[in-house]
Amino acid sequence: MRFKTCLKVNLSKLKENYLHLRELSPTNKILFVIKSNAYGHGIVPIVRFAVKELNIDSFGCASLGEAIFLRTSLPDLEFDLYVLSDFEFENKYNHQHLINKRIIPVISSIKSLKLILESSFCKHIPLCLKFDTGMSRLGIKLSELTETISLLKQHKKTTLFHIMSHFASSSSEITSSSAPYKQYERFKEIKKTLIENGFIIERSSIANSGAIEQKFALEETHIRPGLLLYGLSSLNKEFRLKQKTEQSWPGENISSLETHIIDFYKIKEGDAVGYGGPLAHKDGTLVYLAYGYGDGLLNLYNQLQVEHKGFVGKVIGRISMDMTALLFPTEAFEYLTVGEKIIIWDHSPSKILKIADTHNIIPYEILCGISDRVPRVYIIS
Ligand SMILES: *Cc1c(COP(=O)(O)O)cnc(C)c1O
């Protein structure tokens, strides 16, 4: 565990993002996606705040383990909890958790649907079915719709608690000829067929952040935002550039990542720096940050730049497990002290998006990659 290197999570910003989201989609209910430790922000404080302060009543995590952990950590709070992909139903021991911890498994195959309908223990679980409308990831296939319907009828099921699907490419511009548009058409077709077959559908959802930002597929009862509520656009680089704005909405990154200087000194061109000793290509001030790959800063991030006191420092040499060297201009030396704070990204979404764009990754990966050694510190401003 570190002390001064930390991910500061400003919960007031989560509230502001939520209010912006309400403007984008005023009528939909929210199924807040909090998988992978709430995108690295810490699942328990995020869910507690979202339930108590934002009145969000539905959450989606990815695995049964995350769901059990969340329920056990927040036993007194009322909310619906979905497991979006990995509920490990083949292990019979897990069935009791689904019931005892009031967990809604998202059923994405006929195999799982059969197992659930045939389980004496789980047959009253609210049925949440996910359909594959063209992503070829998880989901009941269109060709299996007829079989699904007969299976449900055979088990005298007439109410579907939730039907959902997932977009493969909502981070690109959605037009009437694009893939999400076709996926949504198929989803509406599935819904229509189910209704014609006498099923009552209580909830439905398909829009994730990229779709919500483009106000697409908001006709369903629910939306399923993840990244957007944490304050970041999920639109891809090209689309953001085309729009000439970082964000199609005014949300802010709820986190800032802070570290500090462990040591700094002047070096000369040709000096060897760190493991393997690559040579400095120019004179400068070498600054060691208390932040390395053990904290999540993989060597993938070797183009990272940090602005500090009007100077720009660039990663030099190999990132170590516990520290990273930045090369600042020689003049910066006079302005630095050991222990002073360095901000890797702040609340402006452009900072973290730039890191993602520079390294050809997505902001999701950056957030999920922050390791356990980095404490999450919660503030309400
Ligand atoms: C991760 C996920 C989401 C949220 O995606 P964002 O792009 O973060 O909004 C929604 N639905 C499902 C099924 C997911 O797996």
Short mmCIF file of C-alpha atoms and ligand atoms in Angstrom, two decimals:
data_model
loop_
_atom_site.label_atom_id
_atom_site.label_comp_id
_atom_site.label_asym_id
_atom_site.label_seq_id
_atom_site.Cartn_x
_atom_site.Cartn_y
_atom_site.Cartn_z
CA MET A 1 0.00 0.00 0.00
CA ARG A 2 1.13 3.52 -0.73
CA PHE A 3 0.12 6.71 1.05
CA LYS A 4 0.83 9.67 -1.16
CA THR A 5 0.40 7.93 -4.47
CA CYS A 6 -3.35 7.55 -4.67
CA LEU A 7 -6.41 7.64 -6.84
CA LYS A 8 -8.58 10.47 -5.53
CA VAL A 9 -12.21 9.83 -6.29
CA ASN A 10 -14.45 12.85 -5.99
CA LEU A 11 -17.94 11.57 -5.35
CA SER A 12 -19.48 15.01 -5.89
CA LYS A 13 -18.32 14.70 -9.47
CA LEU A 14 -20.12 11.39 -9.75
CA LYS A 15 -23.25 13.22 -8.68
CA GLU A 16 -22.68 15.96 -11.27
CA ASN A 17 -22.14 13.33 -13.97
CA TYR A 18 -25.33 11.65 -12.90
CA LEU A 19 -27.21 14.94 -13.29
CA HIS A 20 -25.73 15.44 -16.76
CA LEU A 21 -26.78 11.91 -17.63
CA ARG A 22 -30.31 12.70 -16.49
CA GLU A 23 -30.37 15.54 -19.01
CA LEU A 24 -29.23 13.25 -21.82
CA SER A 25 -31.70 10.55 -20.92
CA PRO A 26 -34.42 11.95 -18.67
CA THR A 27 -36.83 9.03 -18.67
CA ASN A 28 -34.74 5.86 -18.58
CA LYS A 29 -33.93 4.07 -15.38
CA ILE A 30 -30.25 3.41 -14.79
CA LEU A 31 -28.51 0.09 -14.45
CA PHE A 32 -25.12 1.39 -13.35
CA VAL A 33 -22.28 -0.85 -14.50
CA ILE A 34 -19.76 -1.36 -11.70
CA LYS A 35 -17.82 -4.37 -12.92
CA SER A 36 -14.06 -4.64 -12.43
CA ASN A 37 -14.13 -2.84 -9.07
CA ALA A 38 -16.32 -0.05 -10.48
CA TYR A 39 -13.85 0.53 -13.31
CA GLY A 40 -11.05 0.69 -10.77
CA HIS A 41 -12.69 3.30 -8.53
CA GLY A 42 -13.69 0.92 -5.71
CA ILE A 43 -16.97 -0.95 -5.94
CA VAL A 44 -18.24 -0.51 -2.36
CA PRO A 45 -17.92 3.29 -1.92
CA ILE A 46 -19.21 3.89 -5.46
CA VAL A 47 -22.30 1.72 -5.00
CA ARG A 48 -22.98 3.04 -1.49
CA PHE A 49 -22.90 6.63 -2.79
CA ALA A 50 -24.95 5.80 -5.88
CA VAL A 51 -27.69 4.14 -3.80
CA LYS A 52 -27.79 6.66 -0.98
CA GLU A 53 -27.17 9.93 -2.79
CA LEU A 54 -28.30 9.26 -6.36
CA ASN A 55 -31.12 6.79 -5.71
CA ILE A 56 -29.76 4.42 -8.34
CA ASP A 57 -31.35 1.05 -7.66
CA SER A 58 -29.78 -1.33 -10.19
CA PHE A 59 -26.18 -2.32 -10.68
CA GLY A 60 -24.32 -4.67 -12.98
CA CYS A 61 -21.10 -6.45 -12.14
CA ALA A 62 -19.37 -9.08 -14.25
CA SER A 63 -18.79 -12.01 -11.94
CA LEU A 64 -20.51 -13.85 -9.15
CA GLY A 65 -17.56 -13.16 -6.85
CA GLU A 66 -17.92 -9.41 -7.32
CA ALA A 67 -21.64 -9.68 -6.62
CA ILE A 68 -21.21 -11.71 -3.43
CA PHE A 69 -18.52 -9.33 -2.23
CA LEU A 70 -20.76 -6.33 -2.86
CA ARG A 71 -23.81 -7.81 -1.13
CA THR A 72 -21.73 -8.91 1.83
CA SER A 73 -20.13 -5.47 2.10
CA LEU A 74 -23.41 -3.56 1.88
CA PRO A 75 -25.91 -5.86 3.57
CA ASP A 76 -28.42 -3.17 4.51
CA LEU A 77 -28.79 -1.41 1.18
CA GLU A 78 -31.61 -2.28 -1.20
CA PHE A 79 -30.68 -2.59 -4.86
CA ASP A 80 -30.96 -4.99 -7.76
CA LEU A 81 -27.70 -6.66 -8.63
CA TYR A 82 -27.07 -8.26 -12.01
CA VAL A 83 -24.17 -10.50 -12.93
CA LEU A 84 -23.55 -9.62 -16.55
CA SER A 85 -21.32 -12.41 -17.76
CA ASP A 86 -19.86 -14.96 -15.36
CA PHE A 87 -22.21 -16.47 -12.79
CA GLU A 88 -20.71 -19.98 -12.83
CA PHE A 89 -24.00 -21.80 -12.71
CA GLU A 90 -22.39 -25.15 -13.55
CA ASN A 91 -21.10 -25.19 -9.99
CA LYS A 92 -24.13 -26.24 -7.91
CA TYR A 93 -22.67 -24.69 -4.76
CA ASN A 94 -23.16 -21.27 -6.38
CA HIS A 95 -26.93 -21.65 -6.77
CA GLN A 96 -27.55 -20.82 -3.12
CA HIS A 97 -25.61 -17.55 -3.53
CA LEU A 98 -27.87 -16.44 -6.34
CA ILE A 99 -30.85 -16.91 -4.04
CA ASN A 100 -29.37 -15.84 -0.70
CA LYS A 101 -27.65 -12.79 -2.08
CA ARG A 102 -30.53 -11.82 -4.38
CA ILE A 103 -28.40 -11.87 -7.50
CA ILE A 104 -29.87 -11.69 -10.99
CA PRO A 105 -27.86 -13.75 -13.45
CA VAL A 106 -27.88 -12.44 -17.00
CA ILE A 107 -28.72 -15.59 -18.95
CA SER A 108 -26.82 -15.55 -22.23
CA SER A 109 -27.28 -19.04 -23.61
CA ILE A 110 -29.93 -21.68 -24.02
CA LYS A 111 -27.70 -24.01 -21.99
CA SER A 112 -27.84 -21.70 -18.96
CA LEU A 113 -31.52 -21.01 -19.42
CA LYS A 114 -32.23 -24.75 -19.34
CA LEU A 115 -30.13 -25.27 -16.25
CA ILE A 116 -31.91 -22.47 -14.43
CA LEU A 117 -35.41 -23.52 -15.45
CA GLU A 118 -34.69 -27.09 -14.45
CA SER A 119 -33.10 -26.22 -11.11
CA SER A 120 -35.58 -26.71 -8.28
CA PHE A 121 -33.60 -24.17 -6.29
CA CYS A 122 -33.41 -21.38 -8.87
CA LYS A 123 -36.59 -21.71 -10.85
CA HIS A 124 -38.10 -18.56 -9.32
CA ILE A 125 -35.15 -16.34 -10.12
CA PRO A 126 -36.20 -13.24 -12.12
CA LEU A 127 -35.49 -14.09 -15.73
CA CYS A 128 -33.02 -11.78 -17.39
CA LEU A 129 -32.18 -12.84 -20.93
CA LYS A 130 -29.42 -11.43 -23.06
CA PHE A 131 -29.63 -11.74 -26.83
CA ASP A 132 -26.77 -11.60 -29.29
CA THR A 133 -27.92 -9.12 -31.94
CA GLY A 134 -24.69 -9.16 -33.93
CA MET A 135 -21.73 -8.84 -31.60
CA SER A 136 -20.91 -12.56 -31.50
CA ARG A 137 -20.00 -12.37 -27.87
CA LEU A 138 -22.37 -13.67 -25.20
CA GLY A 139 -26.07 -13.91 -25.87
CA ILE A 140 -28.85 -16.17 -27.05
CA LYS A 141 -28.60 -16.27 -30.85
CA LEU A 142 -31.43 -15.12 -33.10
CA SER A 143 -31.63 -18.63 -34.54
CA GLU A 144 -32.40 -19.87 -31.02
CA LEU A 145 -35.33 -17.54 -30.38
CA THR A 146 -38.02 -20.11 -31.27
CA GLU A 147 -36.41 -22.73 -29.06
CA THR A 148 -36.13 -20.16 -26.25
CA ILE A 149 -39.80 -19.34 -26.52
CA SER A 150 -40.87 -23.00 -26.38
CA LEU A 151 -38.56 -23.66 -23.46
CA LEU A 152 -40.05 -20.77 -21.51
CA LYS A 153 -43.60 -21.84 -22.36
CA GLN A 154 -42.84 -25.41 -21.40
CA HIS A 155 -41.84 -24.13 -17.95
CA LYS A 156 -44.93 -21.90 -17.78
CA LYS A 157 -42.90 -18.71 -17.74
CA THR A 158 -44.82 -15.74 -19.05
CA THR A 159 -42.96 -12.84 -17.46
CA LEU A 160 -39.47 -11.78 -18.46
CA PHE A 161 -37.90 -9.53 -15.88
CA HIS A 162 -35.37 -8.00 -18.25
CA ILE A 163 -34.25 -8.53 -21.81
CA MET A 164 -31.04 -6.98 -23.02
CA SER A 165 -28.45 -6.91 -25.75
CA HIS A 166 -25.07 -5.22 -26.12
CA PHE A 167 -23.65 -3.00 -28.85
CA ALA A 168 -20.39 -3.97 -30.50
CA SER A 169 -19.45 -0.51 -31.75
CA SER A 170 -21.33 2.34 -30.14
CA SER A 171 -18.10 4.31 -29.77
CA SER A 172 -18.19 5.13 -33.49
CA GLU A 173 -20.73 7.39 -35.10
CA ILE A 174 -24.14 5.71 -35.23
CA THR A 175 -25.96 6.23 -38.52
CA SER A 176 -28.81 4.37 -40.18
CA SER A 177 -26.32 2.19 -42.03
CA SER A 178 -24.05 1.44 -39.07
CA ALA A 179 -23.82 -1.77 -37.07
CA PRO A 180 -25.51 -0.52 -33.85
CA TYR A 181 -28.49 0.60 -35.87
CA LYS A 182 -28.88 -2.93 -37.28
CA GLN A 183 -28.35 -4.45 -33.86
CA TYR A 184 -31.08 -2.27 -32.43
CA GLU A 185 -33.47 -3.23 -35.24
CA ARG A 186 -32.88 -6.89 -34.40
CA PHE A 187 -33.41 -6.21 -30.71
CA LYS A 188 -36.76 -4.55 -31.40
CA GLU A 189 -37.71 -7.51 -33.59
CA ILE A 190 -36.91 -9.95 -30.75
CA LYS A 191 -38.95 -7.89 -28.33
CA LYS A 192 -41.88 -7.81 -30.75
CA THR A 193 -41.75 -11.59 -31.24
CA LEU A 194 -41.70 -12.17 -27.49
CA ILE A 195 -44.66 -9.86 -26.94
CA GLU A 196 -46.60 -11.51 -29.78
CA ASN A 197 -45.98 -14.80 -28.04
CA GLY A 198 -47.69 -13.49 -24.94
CA PHE A 199 -44.67 -12.62 -22.80
CA ILE A 200 -44.71 -9.67 -20.46
CA ILE A 201 -41.41 -7.82 -20.59
CA GLU A 202 -40.86 -5.76 -17.47
CA ARG A 203 -37.53 -4.20 -18.36
CA SER A 204 -35.37 -3.88 -21.43
CA SER A 205 -32.02 -2.27 -22.16
CA ILE A 206 -29.34 -2.05 -24.80
CA ALA A 207 -27.69 1.40 -24.58
CA ASN A 208 -24.19 1.60 -23.09
CA SER A 209 -22.19 4.82 -22.76
CA GLY A 210 -21.42 5.29 -26.47
CA ALA A 211 -25.08 4.90 -27.43
CA ILE A 212 -26.30 7.12 -24.59
CA GLU A 213 -23.90 9.88 -25.62
CA GLN A 214 -25.42 9.72 -29.08
CA LYS A 215 -28.93 9.53 -27.60
CA PHE A 216 -29.43 6.24 -29.32
CA ALA A 217 -31.67 3.38 -28.18
CA LEU A 218 -33.16 5.36 -25.33
CA GLU A 219 -36.63 3.96 -25.96
CA GLU A 220 -36.05 1.08 -23.56
CA THR A 221 -36.94 1.15 -19.85
CA HIS A 222 -33.26 1.09 -18.83
CA ILE A 223 -29.86 2.31 -19.94
CA ARG A 224 -26.62 0.65 -18.84
CA PRO A 225 -23.92 3.31 -18.48
CA GLY A 226 -20.49 2.55 -17.17
CA LEU A 227 -17.71 4.85 -18.38
CA LEU A 228 -19.94 7.88 -18.84
CA LEU A 229 -20.87 8.05 -15.17
CA TYR A 230 -17.21 7.89 -14.23
CA GLY A 231 -16.97 10.98 -16.38
CA LEU A 232 -15.33 9.89 -19.61
CA SER A 233 -16.55 9.78 -23.16
CA SER A 234 -16.44 6.34 -24.69
CA LEU A 235 -16.48 7.76 -28.20
CA ASN A 236 -13.38 6.77 -30.11
CA LYS A 237 -10.54 9.12 -31.00
CA GLU A 238 -11.58 9.63 -34.64
CA PHE A 239 -15.16 10.43 -33.71
CA ARG A 240 -14.09 12.84 -30.97
CA LEU A 241 -11.73 14.59 -33.40
CA LYS A 242 -14.46 14.81 -35.97
CA GLN A 243 -16.74 16.46 -33.44
CA LYS A 244 -13.88 18.76 -32.45
CA THR A 245 -14.71 18.25 -28.79
CA GLU A 246 -13.29 15.90 -26.24
CA GLN A 247 -16.73 15.14 -24.90
CA SER A 248 -20.16 15.24 -26.38
CA TRP A 249 -21.35 16.02 -22.88
CA PRO A 250 -20.04 18.12 -20.02
CA GLY A 251 -19.16 15.40 -17.50
CA GLU A 252 -15.86 15.33 -15.62
CA ASN A 253 -13.48 12.53 -14.75
CA ILE A 254 -14.36 11.58 -11.18
CA SER A 255 -10.78 10.57 -10.41
CA SER A 256 -7.39 12.17 -10.34
CA LEU A 257 -4.21 10.17 -10.01
CA GLU A 258 -1.58 11.67 -7.77
CA THR A 259 1.93 10.60 -7.05
CA HIS A 260 5.04 12.32 -5.74
CA ILE A 261 8.72 12.81 -6.34
CA ILE A 262 11.02 10.29 -4.62
CA ASP A 263 14.25 11.82 -5.93
CA PHE A 264 15.53 14.12 -8.67
CA TYR A 265 18.89 15.29 -10.02
CA LYS A 266 20.53 16.62 -13.14
CA ILE A 267 21.86 14.23 -15.75
CA LYS A 268 23.91 14.67 -18.88
CA GLU A 269 23.29 13.46 -22.40
CA GLY A 270 24.70 9.94 -22.68
CA ASP A 271 24.13 8.99 -19.01
CA ALA A 272 22.59 5.53 -18.57
CA VAL A 273 19.12 5.54 -17.01
CA GLY A 274 17.55 2.64 -15.07
CA TYR A 275 17.36 -1.06 -15.99
CA GLY A 276 19.21 -1.94 -19.16
CA GLY A 277 20.71 1.53 -19.08
CA PRO A 278 19.35 3.30 -22.13
CA LEU A 279 21.30 6.51 -22.61
CA ALA A 280 19.74 9.92 -22.08
CA HIS A 281 19.36 11.61 -25.45
CA LYS A 282 19.85 15.05 -23.90
CA ASP A 283 20.74 16.86 -20.68
CA GLY A 284 17.92 17.30 -18.22
CA THR A 285 16.52 16.82 -14.75
CA LEU A 286 15.74 13.21 -13.99
CA VAL A 287 12.71 12.88 -11.72
CA TYR A 288 11.71 9.61 -10.08
CA LEU A 289 7.99 9.19 -9.37
CA ALA A 290 6.62 6.80 -6.74
CA TYR A 291 4.61 5.03 -9.38
CA GLY A 292 5.61 2.02 -11.44
CA TYR A 293 4.21 -1.08 -13.06
CA GLY A 294 3.41 -2.51 -9.63
CA ASP A 295 0.89 0.32 -9.41
CA GLY A 296 -0.45 -0.23 -12.91
CA LEU A 297 1.90 1.88 -14.99
CA LEU A 298 2.96 -0.83 -17.41
CA ASN A 299 5.81 -0.30 -19.84
CA LEU A 300 3.04 0.07 -22.39
CA TYR A 301 2.83 3.67 -21.14
CA ASN A 302 6.32 4.58 -22.29
CA GLN A 303 5.08 7.69 -24.11
CA LEU A 304 3.59 9.18 -20.94
CA GLN A 305 4.12 12.90 -20.47
CA VAL A 306 3.49 14.80 -17.28
CA GLU A 307 3.04 18.53 -16.96
CA HIS A 308 4.33 20.06 -13.78
CA LYS A 309 4.94 23.69 -12.87
CA GLY A 310 4.93 24.66 -16.53
CA PHE A 311 7.46 22.00 -17.54
CA VAL A 312 6.86 18.76 -19.40
CA GLY A 313 8.52 15.54 -18.26
CA LYS A 314 8.64 12.45 -20.48
CA VAL A 315 9.15 8.86 -19.47
CA ILE A 316 12.77 7.79 -20.02
CA GLY A 317 14.14 4.25 -19.77
CA ARG A 318 12.22 1.26 -18.51
CA ILE A 319 9.40 1.75 -16.04
CA SER A 320 10.33 -0.15 -12.85
CA MET A 321 7.97 -1.96 -10.52
CA ASP A 322 7.99 0.81 -7.94
CA MET A 323 9.11 3.94 -9.74
CA THR A 324 9.28 5.69 -13.08
CA ALA A 325 11.85 8.12 -14.39
CA LEU A 326 10.77 11.26 -16.21
CA LEU A 327 13.16 13.55 -18.02
CA PHE A 328 12.35 17.21 -17.42
CA PRO A 329 14.29 20.15 -18.86
CA THR A 330 17.39 21.05 -16.86
CA GLU A 331 15.79 24.36 -15.75
CA ALA A 332 13.05 22.48 -13.89
CA PHE A 333 15.63 21.45 -11.26
CA GLU A 334 15.37 24.75 -9.36
CA TYR A 335 11.63 24.37 -8.92
CA LEU A 336 11.39 20.84 -7.56
CA THR A 337 11.41 19.31 -4.07
CA VAL A 338 11.42 15.72 -2.88
CA GLY A 339 7.94 14.67 -1.80
CA GLU A 340 6.05 17.16 -3.89
CA LYS A 341 2.89 16.11 -5.58
CA ILE A 342 2.80 15.23 -9.27
CA ILE A 343 -0.53 14.78 -11.00
CA ILE A 344 -0.69 12.12 -13.70
CA TRP A 345 -4.27 13.00 -14.61
CA ASP A 346 -6.80 15.36 -13.15
CA HIS A 347 -10.54 15.71 -13.41
CA SER A 348 -10.48 17.14 -16.91
CA PRO A 349 -11.39 14.22 -19.17
CA SER A 350 -8.87 15.33 -21.79
CA LYS A 351 -5.89 14.29 -19.64
CA ILE A 352 -6.73 10.63 -19.33
CA LEU A 353 -8.16 10.48 -22.85
CA LYS A 354 -4.86 11.82 -24.15
CA ILE A 355 -2.95 9.08 -22.34
CA ALA A 356 -5.31 6.52 -23.89
CA ASP A 357 -5.07 8.02 -27.38
CA THR A 358 -1.26 8.30 -27.25
CA HIS A 359 -0.89 4.64 -26.33
CA ASN A 360 -3.65 3.32 -28.57
CA ILE A 361 -5.69 1.95 -25.72
CA ILE A 362 -9.04 2.93 -24.26
CA PRO A 363 -9.60 4.77 -20.97
CA TYR A 364 -11.36 1.67 -19.59
CA GLU A 365 -8.02 -0.16 -19.68
CA ILE A 366 -6.19 2.59 -17.86
CA LEU A 367 -8.74 2.71 -15.03
CA CYS A 368 -9.02 -1.05 -14.65
CA GLY A 369 -5.24 -1.37 -14.61
CA ILE A 370 -4.65 0.65 -11.44
CA SER A 371 -3.41 -1.91 -8.95
CA ASP A 372 -4.44 -2.58 -5.36
CA ARG A 373 -1.30 -0.92 -4.05
CA VAL A 374 -2.76 2.46 -4.98
CA PRO A 375 -5.21 3.53 -2.29
CA ARG A 376 -8.52 4.95 -3.42
CA VAL A 377 -9.27 8.08 -1.44
CA TYR A 378 -12.83 9.42 -1.46
CA ILE A 379 -13.70 13.06 -1.23
CA ILE A 380 -16.90 15.03 -1.39
CA SER A 381 -16.20 18.56 -2.46
C1 LIG B 1 -19.54 -3.06 -19.57
C2 LIG B 1 -20.95 -3.15 -19.98
C3 LIG B 1 -21.75 -2.00 -20.06
C4 LIG B 1 -21.22 -0.60 -19.85
O1 LIG B 1 -20.41 -0.19 -20.91
P1 LIG B 1 -19.86 1.32 -20.98
O2 LIG B 1 -19.28 1.41 -22.31
O3 LIG B 1 -18.88 1.48 -19.88
O4 LIG B 1 -21.05 2.20 -20.77
C5 LIG B 1 -23.09 -2.17 -20.34
N1 LIG B 1 -23.60 -3.40 -20.55
C6 LIG B 1 -22.87 -4.51 -20.50
C7 LIG B 1 -23.50 -5.84 -20.74
C8 LIG B 1 -21.52 -4.43 -20.22
O5 LIG B 1 -20.78 -5.54 -20.18
#
